[in-house]
mmCIF file of N, CA and C in Angstrom:
data_model
loop_
_atom_site.group_PDB
_atom_site.id
_atom_site.type_symbol
_atom_site.label_atom_id
_atom_site.label_comp_id
_atom_site.label_asym_id
_atom_site.label_seq_id
_atom_site.Cartn_x
_atom_site.Cartn_y
_atom_site.Cartn_z
ATOM 1 N N MET A 91 -6.338 4.591 5.364
ATOM 2 C CA MET A 91 -5.544 3.511 4.842
ATOM 3 C C MET A 91 -4.348 3.323 5.771
ATOM 4 N N ALA A 92 -3.956 2.063 5.931
ATOM 5 C CA ALA A 92 -2.857 1.743 6.834
ATOM 6 C C ALA A 92 -1.907 0.750 6.161
ATOM 7 N N GLU A 93 -0.735 0.600 6.745
ATOM 8 C CA GLU A 93 0.251 -0.343 6.228
ATOM 9 C C GLU A 93 -0.290 -1.776 6.321
ATOM 10 N N ALA A 94 0.138 -2.619 5.406
ATOM 11 C CA ALA A 94 -0.256 -4.030 5.419
ATOM 12 C C ALA A 94 0.476 -4.760 6.537
ATOM 13 N N ARG A 95 -0.140 -5.840 6.994
ATOM 14 C CA ARG A 95 0.526 -6.696 7.974
ATOM 15 C C ARG A 95 1.668 -7.432 7.285
ATOM 16 N N PRO A 96 2.659 -7.901 8.037
ATOM 17 C CA PRO A 96 3.772 -8.632 7.424
ATOM 18 C C PRO A 96 3.289 -9.818 6.585
ATOM 19 N N LYS A 97 3.852 -9.949 5.393
ATOM 20 C CA LYS A 97 3.561 -11.035 4.445
ATOM 21 C C LYS A 97 2.119 -11.043 3.934
ATOM 22 N N GLU A 98 1.406 -9.937 4.053
ATOM 23 C CA GLU A 98 0.040 -9.830 3.553
ATOM 24 C C GLU A 98 0.083 -9.128 2.198
ATOM 25 N N LEU A 99 -0.245 -9.859 1.141
ATOM 26 C CA LEU A 99 -0.215 -9.280 -0.198
ATOM 27 C C LEU A 99 -1.499 -8.544 -0.543
ATOM 28 N N TYR A 100 -2.627 -9.074 -0.083
ATOM 29 C CA TYR A 100 -3.921 -8.478 -0.411
ATOM 30 C C TYR A 100 -4.736 -8.294 0.858
ATOM 31 N N ALA A 101 -5.402 -7.171 0.972
ATOM 32 C CA ALA A 101 -6.294 -6.903 2.099
ATOM 33 C C ALA A 101 -7.656 -6.524 1.525
ATOM 34 N N GLN A 102 -8.699 -6.950 2.185
ATOM 35 C CA GLN A 102 -10.043 -6.660 1.695
ATOM 36 C C GLN A 102 -10.403 -5.215 1.999
ATOM 37 N N MET A 103 -10.970 -4.559 1.016
ATOM 38 C CA MET A 103 -11.396 -3.166 1.147
ATOM 39 C C MET A 103 -12.888 -3.160 1.463
ATOM 40 N N PRO A 104 -13.346 -2.269 2.333
ATOM 41 C CA PRO A 104 -14.790 -2.205 2.575
ATOM 42 C C PRO A 104 -15.522 -1.724 1.325
ATOM 43 N N VAL A 105 -16.807 -1.940 1.292
ATOM 44 C CA VAL A 105 -17.629 -1.495 0.160
ATOM 45 C C VAL A 105 -17.535 0.019 0.064
ATOM 46 N N ILE A 106 -17.381 0.508 -1.158
ATOM 47 C CA ILE A 106 -17.251 1.950 -1.395
ATOM 48 C C ILE A 106 -18.496 2.417 -2.136
ATOM 49 N N ASN A 107 -19.186 3.380 -1.564
ATOM 50 C CA ASN A 107 -20.343 3.989 -2.223
ATOM 51 C C ASN A 107 -19.879 5.254 -2.934
ATOM 52 N N LEU A 108 -20.146 5.345 -4.217
ATOM 53 C CA LEU A 108 -19.733 6.504 -5.005
ATOM 54 C C LEU A 108 -20.881 7.500 -5.076
ATOM 55 N N GLN A 109 -20.578 8.737 -4.783
ATOM 56 C CA GLN A 109 -21.589 9.789 -4.831
ATOM 57 C C GLN A 109 -21.072 10.917 -5.718
ATOM 58 N N PRO A 110 -21.603 11.040 -6.929
ATOM 59 C CA PRO A 110 -21.146 12.108 -7.821
ATOM 60 C C PRO A 110 -21.494 13.491 -7.258
ATOM 61 N N THR A 111 -20.552 14.404 -7.369
ATOM 62 C CA THR A 111 -20.761 15.770 -6.904
ATOM 63 C C THR A 111 -20.340 16.723 -8.018
ATOM 64 N N PRO A 112 -21.240 17.565 -8.492
ATOM 65 C CA PRO A 112 -20.865 18.497 -9.568
ATOM 66 C C PRO A 112 -19.904 19.570 -9.065
ATOM 67 N N ASN A 113 -18.952 19.917 -9.902
ATOM 68 C CA ASN A 113 -17.984 20.990 -9.643
ATOM 69 C C ASN A 113 -17.197 20.779 -8.350
ATOM 70 N N ARG A 114 -16.890 19.557 -8.031
ATOM 71 C CA ARG A 114 -16.137 19.234 -6.820
ATOM 72 C C ARG A 114 -14.663 19.550 -7.035
ATOM 73 N N THR A 115 -14.019 20.109 -6.019
ATOM 74 C CA THR A 115 -12.582 20.348 -6.091
ATOM 75 C C THR A 115 -11.872 19.252 -5.306
ATOM 76 N N LYS A 116 -10.853 18.688 -5.885
ATOM 77 C CA LYS A 116 -10.087 17.610 -5.264
ATOM 78 C C LYS A 116 -9.236 18.167 -4.130
ATOM 79 N N PRO A 117 -9.261 17.523 -2.956
ATOM 80 C CA PRO A 117 -8.403 17.989 -1.858
ATOM 81 C C PRO A 117 -6.924 17.883 -2.238
ATOM 82 N N SER A 118 -6.121 18.816 -1.769
ATOM 83 C CA SER A 118 -4.695 18.806 -2.119
ATOM 84 C C SER A 118 -3.890 17.875 -1.219
ATOM 85 N N THR A 119 -4.364 17.595 -0.016
ATOM 86 C CA THR A 119 -3.654 16.705 0.905
ATOM 87 C C THR A 119 -4.654 15.777 1.588
ATOM 88 N N GLY A 120 -4.110 14.719 2.202
ATOM 89 C CA GLY A 120 -4.941 13.824 2.985
ATOM 90 C C GLY A 120 -5.636 12.719 2.215
ATOM 91 N N ILE A 121 -5.296 12.556 0.918
ATOM 92 C CA ILE A 121 -5.887 11.479 0.131
ATOM 93 C C ILE A 121 -4.825 10.789 -0.712
ATOM 94 N N TYR A 122 -5.108 9.539 -1.059
ATOM 95 C CA TYR A 122 -4.303 8.819 -2.046
ATOM 96 C C TYR A 122 -5.249 8.443 -3.175
ATOM 97 N N THR A 123 -4.921 8.814 -4.381
ATOM 98 C CA THR A 123 -5.737 8.473 -5.545
ATOM 99 C C THR A 123 -5.287 7.113 -6.046
ATOM 100 N N ALA A 124 -6.005 6.085 -5.625
ATOM 101 C CA ALA A 124 -5.631 4.704 -5.943
ATOM 102 C C ALA A 124 -6.184 4.297 -7.305
ATOM 103 N N PRO A 125 -5.338 3.756 -8.174
ATOM 104 C CA PRO A 125 -5.857 3.228 -9.437
ATOM 105 C C PRO A 125 -6.626 1.934 -9.163
ATOM 106 N N THR A 126 -7.690 1.717 -9.900
ATOM 107 C CA THR A 126 -8.491 0.508 -9.742
ATOM 108 C C THR A 126 -8.408 -0.304 -11.024
ATOM 109 N N TYR A 127 -8.105 -1.590 -10.883
ATOM 110 C CA TYR A 127 -7.970 -2.497 -12.024
ATOM 111 C C TYR A 127 -8.958 -3.648 -11.890
ATOM 112 N N LYS A 128 -9.315 -4.252 -13.013
ATOM 113 C CA LYS A 128 -10.221 -5.410 -13.007
ATOM 114 C C LYS A 128 -9.512 -6.657 -12.505
ATOM 115 N N THR A 129 -8.261 -6.862 -12.911
ATOM 116 C CA THR A 129 -7.525 -8.067 -12.533
ATOM 117 C C THR A 129 -6.175 -7.700 -11.926
ATOM 118 N N VAL A 130 -5.522 -8.668 -11.326
ATOM 119 C CA VAL A 130 -4.243 -8.467 -10.649
ATOM 120 C C VAL A 130 -3.129 -8.076 -11.615
ATOM 121 N N SER A 131 -3.232 -8.445 -12.868
ATOM 122 C CA SER A 131 -2.151 -8.214 -13.825
ATOM 123 C C SER A 131 -1.832 -6.733 -14.043
ATOM 124 N N ARG A 132 -2.758 -5.860 -13.762
ATOM 125 C CA ARG A 132 -2.589 -4.409 -13.882
ATOM 126 C C ARG A 132 -2.286 -3.907 -15.285
ATOM 127 N N PHE A 133 -2.396 -4.725 -16.256
ATOM 128 C CA PHE A 133 -2.224 -4.241 -17.623
ATOM 129 C C PHE A 133 -3.305 -4.869 -18.484
ATOM 130 N N GLY A 134 -3.550 -4.279 -19.607
ATOM 131 C CA GLY A 134 -4.560 -4.789 -20.526
ATOM 132 C C GLY A 134 -4.230 -4.320 -21.921
ATOM 133 N N VAL A 135 -5.074 -4.647 -22.830
ATOM 134 C CA VAL A 135 -4.904 -4.237 -24.222
ATOM 135 C C VAL A 135 -5.391 -2.804 -24.358
ATOM 136 N N LEU A 136 -4.653 -1.991 -25.070
ATOM 137 C CA LEU A 136 -5.098 -0.618 -25.294
ATOM 138 C C LEU A 136 -6.280 -0.626 -26.249
ATOM 139 N N SER A 137 -7.334 0.062 -25.844
ATOM 140 C CA SER A 137 -8.514 0.148 -26.704
ATOM 141 C C SER A 137 -8.310 1.268 -27.720
ATOM 142 N N THR A 138 -9.289 1.478 -28.549
ATOM 143 C CA THR A 138 -9.178 2.513 -29.583
ATOM 144 C C THR A 138 -9.128 3.911 -28.976
ATOM 145 N N THR A 139 -9.592 4.064 -27.728
ATOM 146 C CA THR A 139 -9.543 5.374 -27.072
ATOM 147 C C THR A 139 -8.189 5.639 -26.423
ATOM 148 N N GLY A 140 -7.307 4.626 -26.400
ATOM 149 C CA GLY A 140 -5.993 4.790 -25.807
ATOM 150 C C GLY A 140 -5.925 4.407 -24.346
ATOM 151 N N HIS A 141 -7.024 3.894 -23.798
ATOM 152 C CA HIS A 141 -7.058 3.470 -22.398
ATOM 153 C C HIS A 141 -6.920 1.963 -22.304
ATOM 154 N N SER A 142 -6.353 1.498 -21.205
ATOM 155 C CA SER A 142 -6.207 0.069 -20.970
ATOM 156 C C SER A 142 -7.571 -0.547 -20.694
ATOM 157 N N THR A 143 -7.790 -1.745 -21.192
ATOM 158 C CA THR A 143 -9.063 -2.430 -20.960
ATOM 159 C C THR A 143 -9.150 -2.971 -19.541
ATOM 160 N N ASN A 144 -8.062 -2.971 -18.789
ATOM 161 C CA ASN A 144 -8.041 -3.475 -17.426
ATOM 162 C C ASN A 144 -8.254 -2.372 -16.390
ATOM 163 N N TYR A 145 -7.972 -1.139 -16.743
ATOM 164 C CA TYR A 145 -8.096 -0.008 -15.814
ATOM 165 C C TYR A 145 -9.564 0.376 -15.670
ATOM 166 N N VAL A 146 -10.014 0.608 -14.429
ATOM 167 C CA VAL A 146 -11.408 0.975 -14.200
ATOM 168 C C VAL A 146 -11.550 2.467 -13.943
ATOM 169 N N MET A 147 -10.980 2.935 -12.829
ATOM 170 C CA MET A 147 -11.102 4.349 -12.465
ATOM 171 C C MET A 147 -10.212 4.659 -11.263
ATOM 172 N N PRO A 148 -9.907 5.939 -11.026
ATOM 173 C CA PRO A 148 -9.186 6.291 -9.793
ATOM 174 C C PRO A 148 -10.183 6.449 -8.639
ATOM 175 N N ILE A 149 -9.774 6.048 -7.432
ATOM 176 C CA ILE A 149 -10.619 6.208 -6.250
ATOM 177 C C ILE A 149 -9.787 6.888 -5.172
ATOM 178 N N GLU A 150 -10.335 7.950 -4.605
ATOM 179 C CA GLU A 150 -9.642 8.712 -3.566
ATOM 180 C C GLU A 150 -9.856 8.041 -2.214
ATOM 181 N N ILE A 151 -8.748 7.708 -1.536
ATOM 182 C CA ILE A 151 -8.802 7.055 -0.234
ATOM 183 C C ILE A 151 -8.155 7.980 0.788
ATOM 184 N N PRO A 152 -8.848 8.264 1.892
ATOM 185 C CA PRO A 152 -8.249 9.117 2.931
ATOM 186 C C PRO A 152 -7.021 8.456 3.553
ATOM 187 N N THR A 153 -5.989 9.235 3.804
ATOM 188 C CA THR A 153 -4.762 8.725 4.411
ATOM 189 C C THR A 153 -4.060 9.845 5.170
ATOM 190 N N ASP A 154 -3.244 9.446 6.140
ATOM 191 C CA ASP A 154 -2.467 10.443 6.868
ATOM 192 C C ASP A 154 -1.030 10.518 6.367
ATOM 193 N N LYS A 155 -0.716 9.717 5.337
ATOM 194 C CA LYS A 155 0.628 9.728 4.759
ATOM 195 C C LYS A 155 0.603 10.402 3.393
ATOM 196 N N ASP A 156 1.777 10.787 2.937
ATOM 197 C CA ASP A 156 1.911 11.432 1.635
ATOM 198 C C ASP A 156 1.564 10.450 0.515
ATOM 199 N N GLU A 157 1.033 10.959 -0.576
ATOM 200 C CA GLU A 157 0.648 10.103 -1.702
ATOM 201 C C GLU A 157 1.837 9.318 -2.254
ATOM 202 N N ALA A 158 3.032 9.924 -2.249
ATOM 203 C CA ALA A 158 4.235 9.247 -2.748
ATOM 204 C C ALA A 158 4.543 7.984 -1.938
ATOM 205 N N HIS A 159 4.184 7.975 -0.681
ATOM 206 C CA HIS A 159 4.390 6.808 0.179
ATOM 207 C C HIS A 159 3.667 5.593 -0.388
ATOM 208 N N TRP A 160 2.422 5.773 -0.803
ATOM 209 C CA TRP A 160 1.619 4.655 -1.322
ATOM 210 C C TRP A 160 2.001 4.318 -2.760
ATOM 211 N N VAL A 161 2.426 5.302 -3.527
ATOM 212 C CA VAL A 161 2.885 5.049 -4.902
ATOM 213 C C VAL A 161 4.132 4.174 -4.866
ATOM 214 N N ASN A 162 5.065 4.456 -3.961
ATOM 215 C CA ASN A 162 6.283 3.655 -3.835
ATOM 216 C C ASN A 162 5.983 2.206 -3.460
ATOM 217 N N ARG A 163 4.894 1.977 -2.755
ATOM 218 C CA ARG A 163 4.503 0.622 -2.370
ATOM 219 C C ARG A 163 3.647 -0.062 -3.437
ATOM 220 N N GLY A 164 3.278 0.656 -4.459
ATOM 221 C CA GLY A 164 2.490 0.062 -5.552
ATOM 222 C C GLY A 164 1.063 -0.252 -5.155
ATOM 223 N N VAL A 165 0.483 0.546 -4.282
ATOM 224 C CA VAL A 165 -0.878 0.282 -3.806
ATOM 225 C C VAL A 165 -1.896 0.549 -4.913
ATOM 226 N N ALA A 166 -2.777 -0.421 -5.122
ATOM 227 C CA ALA A 166 -3.846 -0.294 -6.100
ATOM 228 C C ALA A 166 -5.040 -1.102 -5.633
ATOM 229 N N LEU A 167 -6.193 -0.809 -6.158
ATOM 230 C CA LEU A 167 -7.404 -1.566 -5.851
ATOM 231 C C LEU A 167 -7.653 -2.544 -6.984
ATOM 232 N N ILE A 168 -8.056 -3.752 -6.636
ATOM 233 C CA ILE A 168 -8.338 -4.811 -7.621
ATOM 234 C C ILE A 168 -9.784 -5.241 -7.418
ATOM 235 N N THR A 169 -10.560 -5.294 -8.489
ATOM 236 C CA THR A 169 -11.984 -5.647 -8.335
ATOM 237 C C THR A 169 -12.213 -7.153 -8.230
ATOM 238 N N GLN A 170 -11.285 -7.964 -8.701
ATOM 239 C CA GLN A 170 -11.439 -9.417 -8.578
ATOM 240 C C GLN A 170 -10.089 -10.056 -8.311
ATOM 241 N N LEU A 171 -10.093 -11.022 -7.416
ATOM 242 C CA LEU A 171 -8.877 -11.756 -7.105
ATOM 243 C C LEU A 171 -9.114 -13.234 -7.317
ATOM 244 N N ARG A 172 -8.061 -13.937 -7.697
ATOM 245 C CA ARG A 172 -8.131 -15.395 -7.836
ATOM 246 C C ARG A 172 -7.687 -16.020 -6.527
ATOM 247 N N PHE A 173 -8.594 -16.639 -5.825
ATOM 248 C CA PHE A 173 -8.249 -17.279 -4.551
ATOM 249 C C PHE A 173 -8.131 -18.770 -4.764
#
């Protein structure tokens, strides 16, 4: 993952293939756990399970910067954008 170009609000992410791995241990460094949302609004109605209806899942993205760096920038993945 890299910094956005000046005045670029959204950048296209390549297709991500998910491969489940049993008993996998999460790396302690070198990744950013990006939240994934259905829409740009980043909020939704809380369902009966206590989860937002807009939140999809966390996705680990390799990075050479600290996770706090991307959290401060509000980086998230969006599954659909209104163009």
